[in-house]
Coordinates of C-alpha atoms in Angstrom, one line a residue:
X1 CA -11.4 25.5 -3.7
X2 CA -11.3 22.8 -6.0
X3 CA -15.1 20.6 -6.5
X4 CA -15.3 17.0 -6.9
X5 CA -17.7 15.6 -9.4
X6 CA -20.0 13.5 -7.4
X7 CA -21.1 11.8 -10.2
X8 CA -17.8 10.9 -11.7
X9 CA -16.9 9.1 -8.3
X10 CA -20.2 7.2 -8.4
X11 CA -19.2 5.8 -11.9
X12 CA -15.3 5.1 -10.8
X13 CA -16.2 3.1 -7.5
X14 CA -19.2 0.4 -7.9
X15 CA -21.8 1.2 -5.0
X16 CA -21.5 -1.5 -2.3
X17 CA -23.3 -1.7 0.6
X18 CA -22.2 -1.2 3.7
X19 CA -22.5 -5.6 4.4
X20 CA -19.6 -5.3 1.9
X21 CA -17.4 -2.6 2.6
X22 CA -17.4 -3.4 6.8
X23 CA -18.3 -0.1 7.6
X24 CA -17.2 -0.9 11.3
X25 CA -17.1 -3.9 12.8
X26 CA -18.8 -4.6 15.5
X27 CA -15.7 -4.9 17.8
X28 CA -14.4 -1.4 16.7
X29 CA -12.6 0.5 20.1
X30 CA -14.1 3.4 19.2
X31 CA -17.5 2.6 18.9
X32 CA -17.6 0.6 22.2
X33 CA -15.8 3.6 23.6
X34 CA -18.5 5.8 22.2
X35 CA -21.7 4.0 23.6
X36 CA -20.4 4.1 27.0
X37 CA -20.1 8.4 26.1
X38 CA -22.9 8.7 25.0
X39 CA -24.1 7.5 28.8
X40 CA -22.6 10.5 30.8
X41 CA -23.8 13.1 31.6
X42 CA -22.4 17.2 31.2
X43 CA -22.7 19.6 33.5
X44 CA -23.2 22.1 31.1
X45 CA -24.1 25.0 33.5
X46 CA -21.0 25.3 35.5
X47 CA -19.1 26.0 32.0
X48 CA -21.3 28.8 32.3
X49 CA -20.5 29.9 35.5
X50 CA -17.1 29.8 35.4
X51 CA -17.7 31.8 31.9
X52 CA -16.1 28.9 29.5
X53 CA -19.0 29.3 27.5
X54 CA -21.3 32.0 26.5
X55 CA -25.1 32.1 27.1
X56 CA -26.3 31.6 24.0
X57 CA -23.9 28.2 23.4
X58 CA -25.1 26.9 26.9
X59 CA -28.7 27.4 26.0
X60 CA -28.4 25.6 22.4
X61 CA -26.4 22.4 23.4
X62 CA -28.5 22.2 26.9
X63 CA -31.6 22.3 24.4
X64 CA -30.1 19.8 22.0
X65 CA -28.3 17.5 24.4
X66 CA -30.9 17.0 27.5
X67 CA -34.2 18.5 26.0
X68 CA -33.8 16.0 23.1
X69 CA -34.2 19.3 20.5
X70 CA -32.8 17.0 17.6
X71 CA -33.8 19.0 14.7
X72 CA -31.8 21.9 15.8
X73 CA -28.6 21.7 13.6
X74 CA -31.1 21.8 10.5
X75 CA -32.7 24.8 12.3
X76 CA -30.1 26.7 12.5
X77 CA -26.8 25.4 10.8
X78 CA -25.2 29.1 11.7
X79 CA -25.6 28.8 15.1
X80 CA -24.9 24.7 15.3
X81 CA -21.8 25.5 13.4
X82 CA -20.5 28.7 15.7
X83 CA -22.0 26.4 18.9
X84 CA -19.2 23.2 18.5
X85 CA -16.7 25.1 17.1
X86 CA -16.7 27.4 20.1
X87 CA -16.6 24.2 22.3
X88 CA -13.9 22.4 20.8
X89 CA -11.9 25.1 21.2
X90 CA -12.6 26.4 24.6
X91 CA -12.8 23.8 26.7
X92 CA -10.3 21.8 27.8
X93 CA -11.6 18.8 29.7
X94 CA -11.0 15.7 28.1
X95 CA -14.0 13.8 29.4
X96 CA -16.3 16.8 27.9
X97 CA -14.3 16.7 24.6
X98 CA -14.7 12.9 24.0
X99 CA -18.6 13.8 25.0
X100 CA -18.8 17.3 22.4
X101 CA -17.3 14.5 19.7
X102 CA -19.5 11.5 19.8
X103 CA -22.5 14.5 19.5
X104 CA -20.7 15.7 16.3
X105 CA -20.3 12.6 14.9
X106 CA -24.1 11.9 15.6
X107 CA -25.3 14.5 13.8
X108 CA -23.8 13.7 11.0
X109 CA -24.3 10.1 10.8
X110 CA -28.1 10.9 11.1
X111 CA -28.0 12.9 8.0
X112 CA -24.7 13.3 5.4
X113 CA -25.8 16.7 4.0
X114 CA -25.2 17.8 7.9
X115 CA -21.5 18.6 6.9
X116 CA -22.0 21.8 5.1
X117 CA -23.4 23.2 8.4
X118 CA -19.5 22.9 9.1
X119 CA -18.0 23.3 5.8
X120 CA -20.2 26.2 5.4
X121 CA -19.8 28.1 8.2
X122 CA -18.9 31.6 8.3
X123 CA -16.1 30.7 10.5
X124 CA -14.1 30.3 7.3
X125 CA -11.8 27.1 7.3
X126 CA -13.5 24.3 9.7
X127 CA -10.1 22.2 9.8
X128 CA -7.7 23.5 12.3
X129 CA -10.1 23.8 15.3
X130 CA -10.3 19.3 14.4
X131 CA -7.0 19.1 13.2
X132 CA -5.5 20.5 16.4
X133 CA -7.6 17.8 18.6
X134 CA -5.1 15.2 16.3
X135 CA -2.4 16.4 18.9
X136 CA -4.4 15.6 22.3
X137 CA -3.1 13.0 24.3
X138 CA -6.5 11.5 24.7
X139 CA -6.6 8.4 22.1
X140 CA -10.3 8.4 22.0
X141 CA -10.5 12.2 21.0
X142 CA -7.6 11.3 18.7
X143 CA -9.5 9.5 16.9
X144 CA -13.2 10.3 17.2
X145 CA -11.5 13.5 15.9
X146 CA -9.9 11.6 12.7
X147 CA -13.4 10.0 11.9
X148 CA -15.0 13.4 12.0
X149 CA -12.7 14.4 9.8
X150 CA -12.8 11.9 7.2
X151 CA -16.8 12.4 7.0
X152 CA -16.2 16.4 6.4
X153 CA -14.1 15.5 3.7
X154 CA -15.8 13.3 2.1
X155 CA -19.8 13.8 2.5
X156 CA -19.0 17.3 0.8
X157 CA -18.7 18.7 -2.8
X158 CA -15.3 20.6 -1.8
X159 CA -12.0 19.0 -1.2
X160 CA -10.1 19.3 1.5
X161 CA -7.0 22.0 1.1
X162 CA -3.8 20.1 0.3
X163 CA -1.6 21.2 3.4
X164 CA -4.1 20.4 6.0
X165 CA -5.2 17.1 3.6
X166 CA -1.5 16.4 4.2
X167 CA -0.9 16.7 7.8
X168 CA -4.3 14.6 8.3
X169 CA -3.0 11.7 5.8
X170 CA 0.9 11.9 7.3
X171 CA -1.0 11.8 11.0
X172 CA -3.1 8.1 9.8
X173 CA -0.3 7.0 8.2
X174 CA 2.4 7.3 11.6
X175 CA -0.9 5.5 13.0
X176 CA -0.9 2.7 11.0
X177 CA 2.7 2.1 12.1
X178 CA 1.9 2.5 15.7
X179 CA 2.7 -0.9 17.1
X180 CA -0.1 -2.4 19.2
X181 CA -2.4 0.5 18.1
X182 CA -6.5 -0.5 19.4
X183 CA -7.9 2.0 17.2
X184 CA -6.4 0.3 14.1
X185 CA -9.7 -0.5 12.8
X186 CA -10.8 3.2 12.9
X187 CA -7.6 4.3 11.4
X188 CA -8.2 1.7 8.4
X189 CA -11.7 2.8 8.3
X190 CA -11.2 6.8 7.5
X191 CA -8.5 5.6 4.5
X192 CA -11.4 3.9 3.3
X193 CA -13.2 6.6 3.3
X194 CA -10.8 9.2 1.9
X195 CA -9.2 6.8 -0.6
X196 CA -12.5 6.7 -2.7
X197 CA -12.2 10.1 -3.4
X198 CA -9.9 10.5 -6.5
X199 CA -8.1 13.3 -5.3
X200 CA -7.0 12.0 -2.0
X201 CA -5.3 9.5 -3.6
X202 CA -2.2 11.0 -5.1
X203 CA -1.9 12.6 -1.6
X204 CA -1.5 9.6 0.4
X205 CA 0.9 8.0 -2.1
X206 CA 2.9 11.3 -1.7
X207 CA 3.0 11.0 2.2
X208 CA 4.1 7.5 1.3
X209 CA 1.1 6.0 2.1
X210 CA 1.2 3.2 -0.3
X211 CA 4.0 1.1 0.7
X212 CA 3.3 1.9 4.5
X213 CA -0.3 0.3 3.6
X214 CA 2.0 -2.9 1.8
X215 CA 4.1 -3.4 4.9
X216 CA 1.7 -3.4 7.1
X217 CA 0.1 -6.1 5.6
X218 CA 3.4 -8.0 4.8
X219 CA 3.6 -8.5 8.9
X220 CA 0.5 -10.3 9.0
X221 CA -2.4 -8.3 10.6
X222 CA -5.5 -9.6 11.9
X223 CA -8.1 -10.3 9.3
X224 CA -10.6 -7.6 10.0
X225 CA -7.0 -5.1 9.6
X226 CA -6.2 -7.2 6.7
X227 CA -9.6 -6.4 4.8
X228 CA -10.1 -3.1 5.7
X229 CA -5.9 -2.4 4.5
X230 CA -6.6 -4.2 1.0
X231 CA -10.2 -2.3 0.7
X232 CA -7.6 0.3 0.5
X233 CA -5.5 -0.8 -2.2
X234 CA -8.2 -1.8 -4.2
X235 CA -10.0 1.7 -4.2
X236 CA -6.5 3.1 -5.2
X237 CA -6.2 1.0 -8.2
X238 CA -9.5 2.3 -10.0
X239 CA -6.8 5.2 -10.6
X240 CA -5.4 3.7 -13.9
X241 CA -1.7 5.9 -13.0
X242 CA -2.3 4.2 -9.5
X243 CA -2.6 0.5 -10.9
X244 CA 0.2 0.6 -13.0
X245 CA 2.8 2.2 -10.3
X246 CA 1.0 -0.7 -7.5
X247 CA 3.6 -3.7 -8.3
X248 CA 6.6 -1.6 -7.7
X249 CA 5.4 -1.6 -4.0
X250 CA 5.9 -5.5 -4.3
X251 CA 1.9 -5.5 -3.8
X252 CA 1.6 -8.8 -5.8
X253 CA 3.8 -11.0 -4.0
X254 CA 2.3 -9.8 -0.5
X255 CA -1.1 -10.0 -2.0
X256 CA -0.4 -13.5 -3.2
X257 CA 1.0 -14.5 0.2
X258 CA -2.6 -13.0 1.6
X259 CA -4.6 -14.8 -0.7
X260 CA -2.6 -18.2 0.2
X261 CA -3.7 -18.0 3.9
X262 CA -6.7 -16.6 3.8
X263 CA -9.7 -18.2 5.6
X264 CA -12.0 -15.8 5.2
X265 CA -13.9 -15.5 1.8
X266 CA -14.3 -11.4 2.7
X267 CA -10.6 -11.2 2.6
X268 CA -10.2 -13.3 -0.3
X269 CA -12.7 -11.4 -2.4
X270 CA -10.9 -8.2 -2.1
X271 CA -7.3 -9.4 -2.4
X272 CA -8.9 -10.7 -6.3
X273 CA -10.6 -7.2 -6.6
X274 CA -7.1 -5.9 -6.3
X275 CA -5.7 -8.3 -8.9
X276 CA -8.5 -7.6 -11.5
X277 CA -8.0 -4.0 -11.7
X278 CA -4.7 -4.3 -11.9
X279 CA -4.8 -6.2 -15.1
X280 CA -8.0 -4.1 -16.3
X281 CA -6.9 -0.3 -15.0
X282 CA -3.6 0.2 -16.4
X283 CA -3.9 2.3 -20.1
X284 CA -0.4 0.7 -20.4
X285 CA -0.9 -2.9 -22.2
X286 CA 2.7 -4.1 -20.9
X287 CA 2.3 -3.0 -17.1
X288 CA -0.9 -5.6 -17.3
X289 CA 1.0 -8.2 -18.9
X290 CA 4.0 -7.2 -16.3
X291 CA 1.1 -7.7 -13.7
X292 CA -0.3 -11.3 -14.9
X293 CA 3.4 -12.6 -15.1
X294 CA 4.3 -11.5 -11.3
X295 CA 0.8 -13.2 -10.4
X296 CA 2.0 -16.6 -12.6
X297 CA 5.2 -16.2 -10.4
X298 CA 3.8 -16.1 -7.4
X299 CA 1.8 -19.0 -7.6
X300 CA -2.1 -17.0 -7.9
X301 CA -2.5 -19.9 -10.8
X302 CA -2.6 -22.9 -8.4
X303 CA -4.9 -20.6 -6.0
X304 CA -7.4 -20.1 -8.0
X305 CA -7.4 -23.7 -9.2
X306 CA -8.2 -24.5 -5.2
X307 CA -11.3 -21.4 -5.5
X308 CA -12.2 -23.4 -8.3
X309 CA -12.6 -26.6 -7.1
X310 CA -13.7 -25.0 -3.9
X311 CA -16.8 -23.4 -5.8
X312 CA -18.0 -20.3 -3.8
X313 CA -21.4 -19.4 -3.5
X314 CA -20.1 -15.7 -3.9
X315 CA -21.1 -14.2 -7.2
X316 CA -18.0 -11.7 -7.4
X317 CA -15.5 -14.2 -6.1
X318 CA -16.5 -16.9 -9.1
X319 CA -16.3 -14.2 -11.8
X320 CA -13.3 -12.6 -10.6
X321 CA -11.7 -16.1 -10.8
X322 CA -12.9 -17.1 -13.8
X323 CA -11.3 -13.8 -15.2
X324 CA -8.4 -13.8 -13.5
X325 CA -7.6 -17.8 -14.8
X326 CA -8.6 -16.9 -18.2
X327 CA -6.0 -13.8 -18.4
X328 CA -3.2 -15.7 -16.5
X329 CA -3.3 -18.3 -18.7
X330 CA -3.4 -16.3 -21.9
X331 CA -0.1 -14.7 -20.4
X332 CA 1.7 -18.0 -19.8
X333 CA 0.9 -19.2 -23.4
X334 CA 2.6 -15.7 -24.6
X335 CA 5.6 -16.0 -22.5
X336 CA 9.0 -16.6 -23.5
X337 CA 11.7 -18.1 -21.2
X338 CA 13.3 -14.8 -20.6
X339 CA 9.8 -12.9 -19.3
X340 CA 9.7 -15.7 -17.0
X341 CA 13.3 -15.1 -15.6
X342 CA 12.8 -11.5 -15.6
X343 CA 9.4 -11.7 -13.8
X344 CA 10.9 -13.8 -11.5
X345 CA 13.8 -11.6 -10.7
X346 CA 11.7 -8.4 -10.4
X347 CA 9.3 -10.4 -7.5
X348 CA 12.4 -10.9 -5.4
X349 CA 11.2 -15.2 -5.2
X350 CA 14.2 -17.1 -7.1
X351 CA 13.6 -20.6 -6.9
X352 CA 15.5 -23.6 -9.7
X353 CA 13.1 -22.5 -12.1
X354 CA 14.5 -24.3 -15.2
X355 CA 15.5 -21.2 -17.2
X356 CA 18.5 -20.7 -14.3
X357 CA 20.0 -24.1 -15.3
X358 CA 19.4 -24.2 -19.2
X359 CA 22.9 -23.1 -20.9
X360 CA 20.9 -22.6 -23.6
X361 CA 19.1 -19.5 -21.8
X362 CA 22.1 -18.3 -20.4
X363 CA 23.8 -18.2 -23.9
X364 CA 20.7 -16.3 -25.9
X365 CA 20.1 -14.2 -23.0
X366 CA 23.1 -13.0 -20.8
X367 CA 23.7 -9.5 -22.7
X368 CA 19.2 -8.7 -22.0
X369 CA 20.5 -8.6 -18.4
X370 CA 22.1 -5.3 -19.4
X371 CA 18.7 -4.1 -20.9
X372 CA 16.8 -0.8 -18.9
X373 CA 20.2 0.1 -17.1
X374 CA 21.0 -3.1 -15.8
X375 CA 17.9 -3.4 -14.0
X376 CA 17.8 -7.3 -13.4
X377 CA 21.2 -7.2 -12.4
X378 CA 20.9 -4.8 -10.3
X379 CA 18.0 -6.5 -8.5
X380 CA 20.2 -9.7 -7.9
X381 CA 22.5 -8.0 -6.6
X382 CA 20.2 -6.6 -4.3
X383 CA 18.5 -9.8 -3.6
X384 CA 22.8 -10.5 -2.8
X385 CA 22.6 -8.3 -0.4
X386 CA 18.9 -8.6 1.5
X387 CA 17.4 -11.4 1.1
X388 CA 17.6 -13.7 4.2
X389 CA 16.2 -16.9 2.1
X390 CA 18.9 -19.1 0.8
X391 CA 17.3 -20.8 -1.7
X392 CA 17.1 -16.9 -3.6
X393 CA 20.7 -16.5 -2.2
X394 CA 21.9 -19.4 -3.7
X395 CA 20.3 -19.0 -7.2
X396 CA 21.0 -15.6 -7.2
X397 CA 24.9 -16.6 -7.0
X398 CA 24.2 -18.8 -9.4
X399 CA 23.2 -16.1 -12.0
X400 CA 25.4 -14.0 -11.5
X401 CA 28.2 -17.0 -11.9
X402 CA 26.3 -17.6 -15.7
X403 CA 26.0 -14.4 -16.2
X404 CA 29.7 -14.0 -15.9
X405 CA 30.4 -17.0 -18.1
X406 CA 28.4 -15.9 -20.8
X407 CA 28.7 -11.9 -21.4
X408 CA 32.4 -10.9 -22.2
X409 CA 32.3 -8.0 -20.1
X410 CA 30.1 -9.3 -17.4
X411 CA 33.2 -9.1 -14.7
X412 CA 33.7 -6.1 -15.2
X413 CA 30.0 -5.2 -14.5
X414 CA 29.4 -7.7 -11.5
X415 CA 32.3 -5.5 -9.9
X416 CA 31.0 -2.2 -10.5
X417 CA 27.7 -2.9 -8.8
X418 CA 29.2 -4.4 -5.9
X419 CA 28.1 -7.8 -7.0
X420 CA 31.5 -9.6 -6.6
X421 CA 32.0 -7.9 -3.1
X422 CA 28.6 -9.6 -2.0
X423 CA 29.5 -13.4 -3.4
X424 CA 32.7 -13.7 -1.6
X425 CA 30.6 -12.3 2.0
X426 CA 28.3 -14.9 0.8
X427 CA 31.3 -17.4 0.9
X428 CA 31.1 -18.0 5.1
X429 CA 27.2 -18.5 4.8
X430 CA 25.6 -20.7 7.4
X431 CA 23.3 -22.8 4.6
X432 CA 25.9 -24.9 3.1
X433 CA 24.2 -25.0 -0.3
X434 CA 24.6 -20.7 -0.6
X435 CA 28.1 -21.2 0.1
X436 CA 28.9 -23.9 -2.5
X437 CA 27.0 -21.5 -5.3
X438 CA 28.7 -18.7 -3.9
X439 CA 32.0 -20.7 -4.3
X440 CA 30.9 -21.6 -7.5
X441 CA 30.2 -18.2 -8.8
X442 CA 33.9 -16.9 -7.8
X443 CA 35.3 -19.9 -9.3
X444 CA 33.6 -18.3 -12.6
X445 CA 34.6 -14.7 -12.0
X446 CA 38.1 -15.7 -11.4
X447 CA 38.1 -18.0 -14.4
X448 CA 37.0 -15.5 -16.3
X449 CA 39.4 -13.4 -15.3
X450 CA 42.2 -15.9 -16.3
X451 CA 40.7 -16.6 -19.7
X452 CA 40.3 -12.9 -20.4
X453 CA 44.5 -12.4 -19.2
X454 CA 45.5 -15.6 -21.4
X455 CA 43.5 -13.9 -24.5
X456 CA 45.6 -10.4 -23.9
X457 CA 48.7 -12.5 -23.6
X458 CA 48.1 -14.4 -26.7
X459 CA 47.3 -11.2 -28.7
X460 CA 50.5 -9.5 -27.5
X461 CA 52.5 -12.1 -28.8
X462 CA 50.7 -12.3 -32.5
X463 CA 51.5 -8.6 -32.5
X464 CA 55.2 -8.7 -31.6
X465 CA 55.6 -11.6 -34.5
X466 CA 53.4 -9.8 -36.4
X467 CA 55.5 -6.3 -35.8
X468 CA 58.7 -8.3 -35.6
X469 CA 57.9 -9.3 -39.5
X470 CA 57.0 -5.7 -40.4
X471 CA 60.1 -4.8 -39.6
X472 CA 62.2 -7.4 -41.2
X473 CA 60.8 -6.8 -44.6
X474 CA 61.2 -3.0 -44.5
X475 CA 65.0 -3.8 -43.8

């Protein structure tokens, strides 16, 4: 089994206290749920008598449970170990379950290095007896269960093995997308857990736990959600690999949207966490710039002019501002007209930037738009396509229009990636302003097609004189 180094993790995640990392809030389902637990009483002995349990587990959690034994589990980790284990799995009640659970989850809370009692026990792997309680139809075992979990995982020096890691991570991640889910918060709060550990990382993203975590938080969750889901992304991104592949979940325009609204100076201190490392974590030089364009483009600039003014009493906020401002404005100095119009293609936002109406542009720069496999092209037709904004619909015809006018075989192209198909669809729009660009930019296609037939007739005819004259001499 593969070993985290401890000390290695320390260094990669700052230590924060639990003030700042909202270790539950105080409103959490699950813990409510778990006080009023804690309140009922077990009837341990008739679990004997109907032989569910065996002697020696009815004497040890009678001892610890009602004769307030608490130092038991550091007594005798074996027999702790063997004790639960043997409950989880044999009973069946749900009410006892959710009791057994909240117990568990004590014990460890009260002391950390309580997890190698069950990582260590001789009962060999420790997950499946916790992983099966995943599939009960209780929620509150659900997900007592899934907190459990996270601390075994986490609190110890060995990792969790990669097919169980990934039917825990695929089982939070369908839970995220639950709609009207009350443990939420609990969910968010074991991927906080588990996405500090380096390891885990590459995991989730491979369950596609990345862009579930980005749409999510594109449909506008509560704050409390909203924190806890960017606490998230931010641990992700002290993963330099992880920073750099971030905006191609569209993370900075939904972060930038986040940052826009927020009203809560937690939220907002996270969401510019997020945005330093990824300008600082990425080995790749031109991913960062990529990253302080698409933050120009979305408007982060102008927000942290308000922060500014605004003046926040918060240490980390101020100097992640200050940062931020000083690199975004670097970037904006260093860019030319066409990183603006390709930044601003890639974040899916067209507005009547003035690059889209300067001939000028569209004359130096039509053929780039055949650069990296037609990749901007291929986004506006996309945008063509998706988008349900018609100012981007409308500029986007417009592009592709320019685009057409400018590079010789840009018909041709446009064609091939569906693009014309999309324009003329575009044609019976209900905004009148997308249907006049659309109109606009078949006007070009088709005009381009004419100029391109009048050129082939003209050349026929030079070479008939020209092979008519040929002749003659040869005569």
């Amino acid at each position: 089994m593969a070993n985290i180094n401890v000390e290695n993790v320390s260094k990669l995640i700052p230590t924060l206290g639990d003030d700042k990392i909202d270790m539950i809030a105080a409103t959490s389902v699950l813990q409510i749920r778990a006080s009023e637990i804690r309140q009922t009483q077990i009837n341990w002995q008739s679990y004997l008598q109907s032989q569910m349990i065996t002697q020696r587990d009815h004497d040890y959690i009678v001892n610890l449970d009602q004769r307030g034994q608490k130092n038991l589990p550091d007594q005798n980790p074996e027999t702790c170990a063997d004790v639960f284990l043997n409950l989880i799995t044999h009973i069946s009640k749900d009410n006892t379950i959710q009791y057994i659970l909240v117990l568990i989850d004590d014990i460890l809370s009260e002391d950390k290095s309580r997890v190698k009692i069950f990582r260590e026990s001789r009962h060999g792997s420790v997950w499946q007896p916790f992983l099966n309680l995943l599939n009960r139809q209780d929620e509150f075992v659900q997900h007592m269960t899934a907190r459990i979990i996270a601390k075994l995982a986490c609190w110890h020096s060995s990792l969790m093995e990669k097919s169980d890691l990934h039917f825990y991570l695929s089982w939070l991640k369908d839970q995220l997308k639950m709609n009207n889910n009350d443990y939420i918060q609990s969910v968010a709060r074991c991927l906080q857990m588990m996405l500090r550990v380096d390891e885990y990382r590459f995991a989730f993203l491979s369950v596609d736990g990345i862009s579930t975590l980005l749409s999510i938080l594109a449909s506008r969750v509560n704050f409390q959600v909203q924190y806890q889901l960017v606490f998230c992304l931010w641990v992700l991104t002290f993963n330099p690999l992880l920073a750099e592949k971030m905006n191609k979940f569209n993370a900075i325009p939904i972060l930038a949207d986040i940052l826009s609204d927020s009203v809560k100076e937690k939220v907002t201190r996270i969401v510019l966490a997020v945005f330093r490392n990824l300008i600082e974590k990425p080995e790749d030089h031109q991913v960062a710039k990529e990253h302080c364009i698409a933050m120009v483009q979305c408007k982060v600039l102008k927000q942290l002019s308000i922060l500014e003014q605004k003046r926040s009493d918060d240490e980390d906020i101020m100097n992640d501002v200050d940062f931020l401002n000083e690199r975004l404005q670097a970037s904006v100095q260093d860019l030319s007209s066409f990183d603006q119009y390709a930044t601003e293609v890639k974040s899916g936002r067209l507005e009547w930037s003035p690059v889209h109406k300067s001939a000028k542009f569209w004359r130096e720069n039509a053929a780039r738009l055949n650069e990296r496999g037609q990749e901007l092209l291929r986004t506006l037709v996309h945008l063509l396509e998706k988008s349900r904004d018609p100012v981007v619909l409308a500029v986007a015809c417009y592009d592709v229009g320019e685009y057409v006018r400018h590079y010789p075989r840009g018909k041709h192209i446009i064609e091939q990636l569906g693009g014309k198909q999309r324009v003329m669809y575009l044609l019976s729009h209900e905004d009148p302003n997308v249907r006049y660009e659309a109109l606009l930019a078949v006007q070009k296609l088709m005009v381009h097609n004419w100029e391109y037939l009048g050129k082939q007739l003209e050349k026929e005819q030079i070479d008939k004189q020209t092979g008519g004259t040929a002749v003659g001499a040869k005569a």
